[in-house]
PDB file of N, CA and C in Angstrom:
ATOM      1  N   UNK G1142      23.431 -10.432  43.869  1.00  0.00           N
ATOM      2  CA  UNK G1142      22.558  -9.292  43.869  1.00  0.00           C
ATOM      3  C   UNK G1142      22.723  -8.498  42.530  1.00  0.00           C
ATOM      4  N   UNK G1143      23.979  -8.248  42.176  1.00  0.00           N
ATOM      5  CA  UNK G1143      24.238  -7.527  40.886  1.00  0.00           C
ATOM      6  C   UNK G1143      23.709  -8.360  39.723  1.00  0.00           C
ATOM      7  N   UNK G1144      23.903  -9.611  39.800  1.00  0.00           N
ATOM      8  CA  UNK G1144      23.467 -10.560  38.677  1.00  0.00           C
ATOM      9  C   UNK G1144      21.927 -10.437  38.528  1.00  0.00           C
ATOM     10  N   UNK G1145      21.235 -10.428  39.638  1.00  0.00           N
ATOM     11  CA  UNK G1145      19.815 -10.366  39.645  1.00  0.00           C
ATOM     12  C   UNK G1145      19.264  -9.022  38.996  1.00  0.00           C
ATOM     13  N   UNK G1146      19.912  -7.911  39.388  1.00  0.00           N
ATOM     14  CA  UNK G1146      19.572  -6.614  38.820  1.00  0.00           C
ATOM     15  C   UNK G1146      19.852  -6.537  37.328  1.00  0.00           C
ATOM     16  N   UNK G1147      21.018  -7.079  36.962  1.00  0.00           N
ATOM     17  CA  UNK G1147      21.359  -7.090  35.517  1.00  0.00           C
ATOM     18  C   UNK G1147      20.407  -7.937  34.732  1.00  0.00           C
ATOM     19  N   UNK G1148      20.002  -9.057  35.271  1.00  0.00           N
ATOM     20  CA  UNK G1148      19.062  -9.941  34.595  1.00  0.00           C
ATOM     21  C   UNK G1148      17.709  -9.281  34.419  1.00  0.00           C
ATOM     22  N   UNK G1149      17.213  -8.637  35.528  1.00  0.00           N
ATOM     23  CA  UNK G1149      15.923  -7.921  35.431  1.00  0.00           C
ATOM     24  C   UNK G1149      15.967  -6.779  34.441  1.00  0.00           C
ATOM     25  N   UNK G1150      17.080  -6.071  34.370  1.00  0.00           N
ATOM     26  CA  UNK G1150      17.213  -4.945  33.446  1.00  0.00           C
ATOM     27  C   UNK G1150      17.184  -5.472  32.040  1.00  0.00           C
ATOM     28  N   UNK G1151      17.877  -6.558  31.759  1.00  0.00           N
ATOM     29  CA  UNK G1151      17.959  -7.175  30.459  1.00  0.00           C
ATOM     30  C   UNK G1151      16.556  -7.644  30.027  1.00  0.00           C
ATOM     31  N   UNK G1152      15.857  -8.281  30.893  1.00  0.00           N
ATOM     32  CA  UNK G1152      14.471  -8.730  30.616  1.00  0.00           C
ATOM     33  C   UNK G1152      13.551  -7.596  30.336  1.00  0.00           C
ATOM     34  N   UNK G1153      13.634  -6.519  31.107  1.00  0.00           N
ATOM     35  CA  UNK G1153      12.778  -5.363  30.854  1.00  0.00           C
ATOM     36  C   UNK G1153      13.058  -4.755  29.522  1.00  0.00           C
ATOM     37  N   UNK G1154      14.340  -4.644  29.108  1.00  0.00           N
ATOM     38  CA  UNK G1154      14.659  -4.132  27.790  1.00  0.00           C
ATOM     39  C   UNK G1154      14.060  -5.030  26.681  1.00  0.00           C
ATOM     40  N   UNK G1155      14.135  -6.324  26.838  1.00  0.00           N
ATOM     41  CA  UNK G1155      13.582  -7.219  25.823  1.00  0.00           C
ATOM     42  C   UNK G1155      12.076  -7.037  25.741  1.00  0.00           C
ATOM     43  N   UNK G1156      11.432  -6.951  26.820  1.00  0.00           N
ATOM     44  CA  UNK G1156       9.956  -6.798  26.826  1.00  0.00           C
ATOM     45  C   UNK G1156       9.548  -5.460  26.256  1.00  0.00           C
ATOM     46  N   UNK G1157      10.216  -4.423  26.581  1.00  0.00           N
ATOM     47  CA  UNK G1157       9.853  -3.068  26.035  1.00  0.00           C
ATOM     48  C   UNK G1157      10.042  -3.034  24.559  1.00  0.00           C
ATOM     49  N   UNK G1158      11.068  -3.600  24.037  1.00  0.00           N
ATOM     50  CA  UNK G1158      11.289  -3.609  22.569  1.00  0.00           C
ATOM     51  C   UNK G1158      10.250  -4.399  21.864  1.00  0.00           C
ATOM     52  N   UNK G1159       9.758  -5.478  22.442  1.00  0.00           N
ATOM     53  CA  UNK G1159       8.722  -6.265  21.813  1.00  0.00           C
ATOM     54  C   UNK G1159       7.329  -5.516  21.744  1.00  0.00           C
ATOM     55  N   UNK G1160       7.120  -4.606  22.700  1.00  0.00           N
ATOM     56  CA  UNK G1160       5.894  -3.835  22.657  1.00  0.00           C
ATOM     57  C   UNK G1160       6.000  -2.655  21.611  1.00  0.00           C
ATOM     58  N   UNK G1161       7.163  -2.211  21.286  1.00  0.00           N
ATOM     59  CA  UNK G1161       7.280  -1.046  20.425  1.00  0.00           C
ATOM     60  C   UNK G1161       7.161  -1.499  18.941  1.00  0.00           C
ATOM     61  N   UNK G1162       7.617  -2.655  18.596  1.00  0.00           N
ATOM     62  CA  UNK G1162       7.655  -3.120  17.179  1.00  0.00           C
ATOM     63  C   UNK G1162       6.198  -3.238  16.624  1.00  0.00           C
ATOM     64  N   UNK G1163       5.257  -3.937  17.276  1.00  0.00           N
ATOM     65  CA  UNK G1163       3.922  -4.026  16.656  1.00  0.00           C
ATOM     66  C   UNK G1163       3.224  -2.631  16.536  1.00  0.00           C
ATOM     67  N   UNK G1164       3.517  -1.683  17.431  1.00  0.00           N
ATOM     68  CA  UNK G1164       2.899  -0.360  17.290  1.00  0.00           C
ATOM     69  C   UNK G1164       3.362   0.300  16.041  1.00  0.00           C
ATOM     70  N   UNK G1165       4.642   0.192  15.730  1.00  0.00           N
ATOM     71  CA  UNK G1165       5.189   0.782  14.493  1.00  0.00           C
ATOM     72  C   UNK G1165       4.573   0.157  13.276  1.00  0.00           C
ATOM     73  N   UNK G1166       4.484  -1.164  13.287  1.00  0.00           N
ATOM     74  CA  UNK G1166       3.928  -1.854  12.096  1.00  0.00           C
ATOM     75  C   UNK G1166       2.463  -1.461  11.921  1.00  0.00           C
ATOM     76  N   UNK G1167       1.720  -1.357  13.014  1.00  0.00           N
ATOM     77  CA  UNK G1167       0.330  -0.923  12.871  1.00  0.00           C
ATOM     78  C   UNK G1167       0.137   0.433  12.282  1.00  0.00           C
ATOM     79  N   UNK G1168       1.030   1.367  12.689  1.00  0.00           N
ATOM     80  CA  UNK G1168       0.991   2.714  12.123  1.00  0.00           C
ATOM     81  C   UNK G1168       1.243   2.727  10.635  1.00  0.00           C
ATOM     82  N   UNK G1169       2.247   1.872  10.198  1.00  0.00           N
ATOM     83  CA  UNK G1169       2.553   1.799   8.758  1.00  0.00           C
ATOM     84  C   UNK G1169       1.411   1.218   7.972  1.00  0.00           C
ATOM     85  N   UNK G1170       0.786   0.146   8.524  1.00  0.00           N
ATOM     86  CA  UNK G1170      -0.327  -0.480   7.805  1.00  0.00           C
ATOM     87  C   UNK G1170      -1.525   0.421   7.731  1.00  0.00           C
ATOM     88  N   UNK G1171      -1.818   1.178   8.775  1.00  0.00           N
ATOM     89  CA  UNK G1171      -2.925   2.097   8.708  1.00  0.00           C
ATOM     90  C   UNK G1171      -2.672   3.244   7.757  1.00  0.00           C
ATOM     91  N   UNK G1172      -1.440   3.699   7.665  1.00  0.00           N
ATOM     92  CA  UNK G1172      -1.089   4.678   6.676  1.00  0.00           C
ATOM     93  C   UNK G1172      -1.317   4.165   5.319  1.00  0.00           C
ATOM     94  N   UNK G1173      -0.804   2.962   5.019  1.00  0.00           N
ATOM     95  CA  UNK G1173      -0.980   2.364   3.704  1.00  0.00           C
ATOM     96  C   UNK G1173      -2.427   2.132   3.379  1.00  0.00           C
ATOM     97  N   UNK G1174      -3.192   1.641   4.391  1.00  0.00           N
ATOM     98  CA  UNK G1174      -4.607   1.429   4.165  1.00  0.00           C
ATOM     99  C   UNK G1174      -5.375   2.617   3.764  1.00  0.00           C
ATOM    100  N   UNK G1175      -5.096   3.709   4.424  1.00  0.00           N
ATOM    101  CA  UNK G1175      -5.774   5.003   4.122  1.00  0.00           C
ATOM    102  C   UNK G1175      -5.382   5.542   2.772  1.00  0.00           C
ATOM    103  N   UNK G1176      -4.057   5.592   2.513  1.00  0.00           N
ATOM    104  CA  UNK G1176      -3.562   6.081   1.210  1.00  0.00           C
ATOM    105  C   UNK G1176      -4.061   5.213   0.058  1.00  0.00           C
ATOM    106  N   UNK G1177      -4.020   3.902   0.178  1.00  0.00           N
ATOM    107  CA  UNK G1177      -4.457   2.990  -0.890  1.00  0.00           C
ATOM    108  C   UNK G1177      -5.971   3.061  -1.085  1.00  0.00           C
ATOM    109  N   UNK G1178      -6.727   3.253   0.013  1.00  0.00           N
ATOM    110  CA  UNK G1178      -8.148   3.388  -0.114  1.00  0.00           C
ATOM    111  C   UNK G1178      -8.474   4.622  -0.952  1.00  0.00           C
ATOM    112  N   UNK G1179      -7.760   5.677  -0.715  1.00  0.00           N
ATOM    113  CA  UNK G1179      -7.968   6.937  -1.509  1.00  0.00           C
ATOM    114  C   UNK G1179      -7.533   6.679  -2.958  1.00  0.00           C
ATOM    115  N   UNK G1180      -6.396   6.063  -3.139  1.00  0.00           N
ATOM    116  CA  UNK G1180      -5.857   5.827  -4.487  1.00  0.00           C
ATOM    117  C   UNK G1180      -6.735   4.923  -5.292  1.00  0.00           C
ATOM    118  N   UNK G1181      -7.371   3.945  -4.756  1.00  0.00           N
ATOM    119  CA  UNK G1181      -8.171   2.980  -5.436  1.00  0.00           C
ATOM    120  C   UNK G1181      -9.675   3.232  -5.414  1.00  0.00           C
ATOM    121  N   UNK G1182     -10.063   4.434  -4.928  1.00  0.00           N
ATOM    122  CA  UNK G1182     -11.497   4.700  -4.748  1.00  0.00           C
ATOM    123  C   UNK G1182     -12.300   4.650  -6.057  1.00  0.00           C
ATOM    124  N   UNK G1183     -11.744   4.889  -7.134  1.00  0.00           N
ATOM    125  CA  UNK G1183     -12.517   4.853  -8.399  1.00  0.00           C
ATOM    126  C   UNK G1183     -11.985   3.747  -9.365  1.00  0.00           C
ATOM    127  N   UNK G1184     -11.275   2.773  -8.796  1.00  0.00           N
ATOM    128  CA  UNK G1184     -10.711   1.663  -9.629  1.00  0.00           C
ATOM    129  C   UNK G1184     -11.828   0.725 -10.058  1.00  0.00           C
ATOM    130  N   UNK G1185     -11.705   0.173 -11.235  1.00  0.00           N
ATOM    131  CA  UNK G1185     -12.662  -0.814 -11.732  1.00  0.00           C
ATOM    132  C   UNK G1185     -12.670  -2.127 -10.938  1.00  0.00           C
ATOM    133  N   UNK G1186     -11.408  -2.581 -10.691  1.00  0.00           N
ATOM    134  CA  UNK G1186     -11.223  -3.793  -9.861  1.00  0.00           C
ATOM    135  C   UNK G1186     -10.589  -3.341  -8.574  1.00  0.00           C
ATOM    136  N   UNK G1187     -11.419  -2.902  -7.611  1.00  0.00           N
ATOM    137  CA  UNK G1187     -10.974  -2.314  -6.403  1.00  0.00           C
ATOM    138  C   UNK G1187     -10.090  -3.234  -5.524  1.00  0.00           C
ATOM    139  N   UNK G1188     -10.531  -4.511  -5.412  1.00  0.00           N
ATOM    140  CA  UNK G1188      -9.793  -5.429  -4.538  1.00  0.00           C
ATOM    141  C   UNK G1188      -8.387  -5.685  -5.047  1.00  0.00           C
ATOM    142  N   UNK G1189      -8.239  -5.792  -6.359  1.00  0.00           N
ATOM    143  CA  UNK G1189      -6.885  -5.996  -6.913  1.00  0.00           C
ATOM    144  C   UNK G1189      -6.049  -4.757  -6.760  1.00  0.00           C
ATOM    145  N   UNK G1190      -6.671  -3.587  -6.988  1.00  0.00           N
ATOM    146  CA  UNK G1190      -5.968  -2.299  -6.789  1.00  0.00           C
ATOM    147  C   UNK G1190      -5.469  -2.153  -5.376  1.00  0.00           C
ATOM    148  N   UNK G1191      -6.320  -2.464  -4.427  1.00  0.00           N
ATOM    149  CA  UNK G1191      -5.933  -2.354  -2.996  1.00  0.00           C
ATOM    150  C   UNK G1191      -4.783  -3.330  -2.646  1.00  0.00           C
ATOM    151  N   UNK G1192      -4.818  -4.505  -3.193  1.00  0.00           N
ATOM    152  CA  UNK G1192      -3.828  -5.561  -2.928  1.00  0.00           C
ATOM    153  C   UNK G1192      -2.441  -5.058  -3.415  1.00  0.00           C
ATOM    154  N   UNK G1193      -2.370  -4.645  -4.660  1.00  0.00           N
ATOM    155  CA  UNK G1193      -1.065  -4.226  -5.209  1.00  0.00           C
ATOM    156  C   UNK G1193      -0.622  -2.853  -4.677  1.00  0.00           C
ATOM    157  N   UNK G1194      -1.538  -2.000  -4.410  1.00  0.00           N
ATOM    158  CA  UNK G1194      -1.173  -0.701  -3.793  1.00  0.00           C
ATOM    159  C   UNK G1194      -0.586  -0.990  -2.367  1.00  0.00           C
ATOM    160  N   UNK G1195      -1.224  -1.884  -1.609  1.00  0.00           N
ATOM    161  CA  UNK G1195      -0.732  -2.198  -0.296  1.00  0.00           C
ATOM    162  C   UNK G1195       0.693  -2.794  -0.358  1.00  0.00           C
ATOM    163  N   UNK G1196       0.912  -3.689  -1.278  1.00  0.00           N
ATOM    164  CA  UNK G1196       2.274  -4.291  -1.426  1.00  0.00           C
ATOM    165  C   UNK G1196       3.298  -3.188  -1.777  1.00  0.00           C
ATOM    166  N   UNK G1197       2.974  -2.362  -2.703  1.00  0.00           N
ATOM    167  CA  UNK G1197       3.883  -1.301  -3.117  1.00  0.00           C
ATOM    168  C   UNK G1197       4.093  -0.285  -1.967  1.00  0.00           C
ATOM    169  N   UNK G1198       3.093   0.065  -1.227  1.00  0.00           N
ATOM    170  CA  UNK G1198       3.182   0.995  -0.133  1.00  0.00           C
ATOM    171  C   UNK G1198       4.082   0.464   0.985  1.00  0.00           C
ATOM    172  N   UNK G1199       3.908  -0.781   1.318  1.00  0.00           N
ATOM    173  CA  UNK G1199       4.774  -1.388   2.367  1.00  0.00           C
ATOM    174  C   UNK G1199       6.219  -1.402   1.960  1.00  0.00           C
ATOM    175  N   UNK G1200       6.518  -1.667   0.695  1.00  0.00           N
ATOM    176  CA  UNK G1200       7.898  -1.656   0.261  1.00  0.00           C
ATOM    177  C   UNK G1200       8.467  -0.270   0.069  1.00  0.00           C
ATOM    178  N   UNK G1201       7.651   0.678  -0.457  1.00  0.00           N
ATOM    179  CA  UNK G1201       8.138   1.989  -0.773  1.00  0.00           C
ATOM    180  C   UNK G1201       7.914   3.040   0.300  1.00  0.00           C
ATOM    181  N   UNK G1202       7.010   2.787   1.176  1.00  0.00           N
ATOM    182  CA  UNK G1202       6.675   3.748   2.259  1.00  0.00           C
ATOM    183  C   UNK G1202       6.025   5.031   1.743  1.00  0.00           C
ATOM    184  N   UNK G1203       5.474   4.941   0.523  1.00  0.00           N
ATOM    185  CA  UNK G1203       4.711   6.125   0.006  1.00  0.00           C
ATOM    186  C   UNK G1203       3.713   5.695  -1.029  1.00  0.00           C
ATOM    187  N   UNK G1204       2.731   6.539  -1.304  1.00  0.00           N
ATOM    188  CA  UNK G1204       1.741   6.292  -2.302  1.00  0.00           C
ATOM    189  C   UNK G1204       1.483   7.685  -2.999  1.00  0.00           C
ATOM    190  N   UNK G1205       1.508   7.721  -4.288  1.00  0.00           N
ATOM    191  CA  UNK G1205       1.238   9.032  -4.939  1.00  0.00           C
ATOM    192  C   UNK G1205      -0.176   9.496  -4.641  1.00  0.00           C
ATOM    193  N   UNK G1206      -0.351  10.848  -4.614  1.00  0.00           N
ATOM    194  CA  UNK G1206      -1.649  11.397  -4.347  1.00  0.00           C
ATOM    195  C   UNK G1206      -2.600  11.227  -5.540  1.00  0.00           C
ATOM    196  N   UNK G1207      -3.882  11.337  -5.261  1.00  0.00           N
ATOM    197  CA  UNK G1207      -4.881  11.266  -6.293  1.00  0.00           C
ATOM    198  C   UNK G1207      -5.239   9.803  -6.632  1.00  0.00           C
ATOM    199  N   UNK G1208      -6.130   9.636  -7.564  1.00  0.00           N
ATOM    200  CA  UNK G1208      -6.583   8.295  -7.929  1.00  0.00           C
ATOM    201  C   UNK G1208      -5.863   7.731  -9.190  1.00  0.00           C
ATOM    202  N   UNK G1209      -5.118   8.556  -9.865  1.00  0.00           N
ATOM    203  CA  UNK G1209      -4.369   8.088 -11.009  1.00  0.00           C
ATOM    204  C   UNK G1209      -3.232   9.011 -11.294  1.00  0.00           C
ATOM    205  N   UNK G1210      -2.158   8.545 -11.827  1.00  0.00           N
ATOM    206  CA  UNK G1210      -1.001   9.425 -12.191  1.00  0.00           C
ATOM    207  C   UNK G1210      -0.203   9.883 -10.925  1.00  0.00           C
ATOM    208  N   UNK G1211       0.495  10.981 -11.045  1.00  0.00           N
ATOM    209  CA  UNK G1211       1.264  11.598 -10.022  1.00  0.00           C
ATOM    210  C   UNK G1211       2.371  10.672  -9.461  1.00  0.00           C
ATOM    211  N   UNK G1212       2.798   9.639 -10.267  1.00  0.00           N
ATOM    212  CA  UNK G1212       3.752   8.729  -9.801  1.00  0.00           C
ATOM    213  C   UNK G1212       5.152   9.362  -9.636  1.00  0.00           C
ATOM    214  N   UNK G1213       5.348  10.547 -10.179  1.00  0.00           N
ATOM    215  CA  UNK G1213       6.645  11.227  -9.934  1.00  0.00           C
ATOM    216  C   UNK G1213       6.857  11.539  -8.486  1.00  0.00           C
ATOM    217  N   UNK G1214       5.759  11.596  -7.712  1.00  0.00           N
ATOM    218  CA  UNK G1214       5.866  11.920  -6.264  1.00  0.00           C
ATOM    219  C   UNK G1214       6.564  10.767  -5.489  1.00  0.00           C
ATOM    220  N   UNK G1215       6.578   9.581  -6.034  1.00  0.00           N
ATOM    221  CA  UNK G1215       7.115   8.412  -5.345  1.00  0.00           C
ATOM    222  C   UNK G1215       7.839   7.527  -6.365  1.00  0.00           C
ATOM    223  N   UNK G1216       9.129   7.818  -6.621  1.00  0.00           N
ATOM    224  CA  UNK G1216       9.895   7.068  -7.632  1.00  0.00           C
ATOM    225  C   UNK G1216       9.935   5.536  -7.404  1.00  0.00           C
ATOM    226  N   UNK G1217      10.020   5.093  -6.132  1.00  0.00           N
ATOM    227  CA  UNK G1217      10.057   3.663  -5.856  1.00  0.00           C
ATOM    228  C   UNK G1217       8.753   3.056  -6.361  1.00  0.00           C
ATOM    229  N   UNK G1218       7.642   3.663  -6.015  1.00  0.00           N
ATOM    230  CA  UNK G1218       6.294   3.200  -6.447  1.00  0.00           C
ATOM    231  C   UNK G1218       6.174   3.141  -7.951  1.00  0.00           C
ATOM    232  N   UNK G1219       6.690   4.203  -8.592  1.00  0.00           N
ATOM    233  CA  UNK G1219       6.679   4.348 -10.040  1.00  0.00           C
ATOM    234  C   UNK G1219       7.476   3.291 -10.768  1.00  0.00           C
ATOM    235  N   UNK G1220       8.636   2.948 -10.200  1.00  0.00           N
ATOM    236  CA  UNK G1220       9.616   2.083 -10.901  1.00  0.00           C
ATOM    237  C   UNK G1220       9.360   0.594 -10.667  1.00  0.00           C
ATOM    238  N   UNK G1221       8.457   0.200  -9.843  1.00  0.00           N
ATOM    239  CA  UNK G1221       8.211  -1.201  -9.616  1.00  0.00           C
ATOM    240  C   UNK G1221       7.530  -1.823 -10.864  1.00  0.00           C
ATOM    241  N   UNK G1222       8.011  -2.966 -11.340  1.00  0.00           N
ATOM    242  CA  UNK G1222       7.414  -3.614 -12.496  1.00  0.00           C
ATOM    243  C   UNK G1222       7.119  -5.055 -12.170  1.00  0.00           C
ATOM    244  N   UNK G1223       6.095  -5.644 -12.843  1.00  0.00           N
ATOM    245  CA  UNK G1223       5.776  -7.048 -12.653  1.00  0.00           C
ATOM    246  C   UNK G1223       6.674  -7.931 -13.548  1.00  0.00           C
ATOM    247  N   UNK G1224       6.427  -9.222 -13.540  1.00  0.00           N
ATOM    248  CA  UNK G1224       7.313 -10.068 -14.313  1.00  0.00           C
ATOM    249  C   UNK G1224       7.059  -9.946 -15.812  1.00  0.00           C
ATOM    250  N   UNK G1225       6.066  -9.189 -16.225  1.00  0.00           N
ATOM    251  CA  UNK G1225       5.860  -8.983 -17.644  1.00  0.00           C
ATOM    252  C   UNK G1225       6.399  -7.653 -18.133  1.00  0.00           C
ATOM    253  N   UNK G1226       7.045  -6.906 -17.207  1.00  0.00           N
ATOM    254  CA  UNK G1226       7.625  -5.609 -17.525  1.00  0.00           C
ATOM    255  C   UNK G1226       6.618  -4.431 -17.462  1.00  0.00           C
ATOM    256  N   UNK G1227       5.467  -4.660 -16.939  1.00  0.00           N
ATOM    257  CA  UNK G1227       4.483  -3.616 -16.814  1.00  0.00           C
ATOM    258  C   UNK G1227       4.402  -3.041 -15.424  1.00  0.00           C
ATOM    259  N   UNK G1228       3.989  -1.837 -15.207  1.00  0.00           N
ATOM    260  CA  UNK G1228       3.941  -1.255 -13.840  1.00  0.00           C
ATOM    261  C   UNK G1228       3.177  -2.149 -12.838  1.00  0.00           C
ATOM    262  N   UNK G1229       3.793  -2.388 -11.710  1.00  0.00           N
ATOM    263  CA  UNK G1229       3.144  -3.227 -10.727  1.00  0.00           C
ATOM    264  C   UNK G1229       2.164  -2.464  -9.833  1.00  0.00           C
ATOM    265  N   UNK G1230       2.493  -1.214  -9.591  1.00  0.00           N
ATOM    266  CA  UNK G1230       1.687  -0.387  -8.675  1.00  0.00           C
ATOM    267  C   UNK G1230       0.639   0.423  -9.413  1.00  0.00           C
ATOM    268  N   UNK G1231      -0.597   0.399  -8.879  1.00  0.00           N
ATOM    269  CA  UNK G1231      -1.662   1.146  -9.550  1.00  0.00           C
ATOM    270  C   UNK G1231      -1.548   2.687  -9.362  1.00  0.00           C
TER     271      UNK G1231
END
């Protein structure tokens, strides 16, 4: 009887943790989507801006305000560089 209760408790913990993880990921991606949409609203090549902004946001968990500049607000975003040594994040 104790083994059955312990097994049920363990299974319920596993199931509850699997439901919490996707909800957190969804919140992060919607945050990044909104912030990057604002950041790239006046970009010349919008799809590329959204792609790289999304990558940087997922890694750094922040996006500078405005459509250009203000990178001091997010040092991780500011300091990311591509393989050519140029800024990766728009």
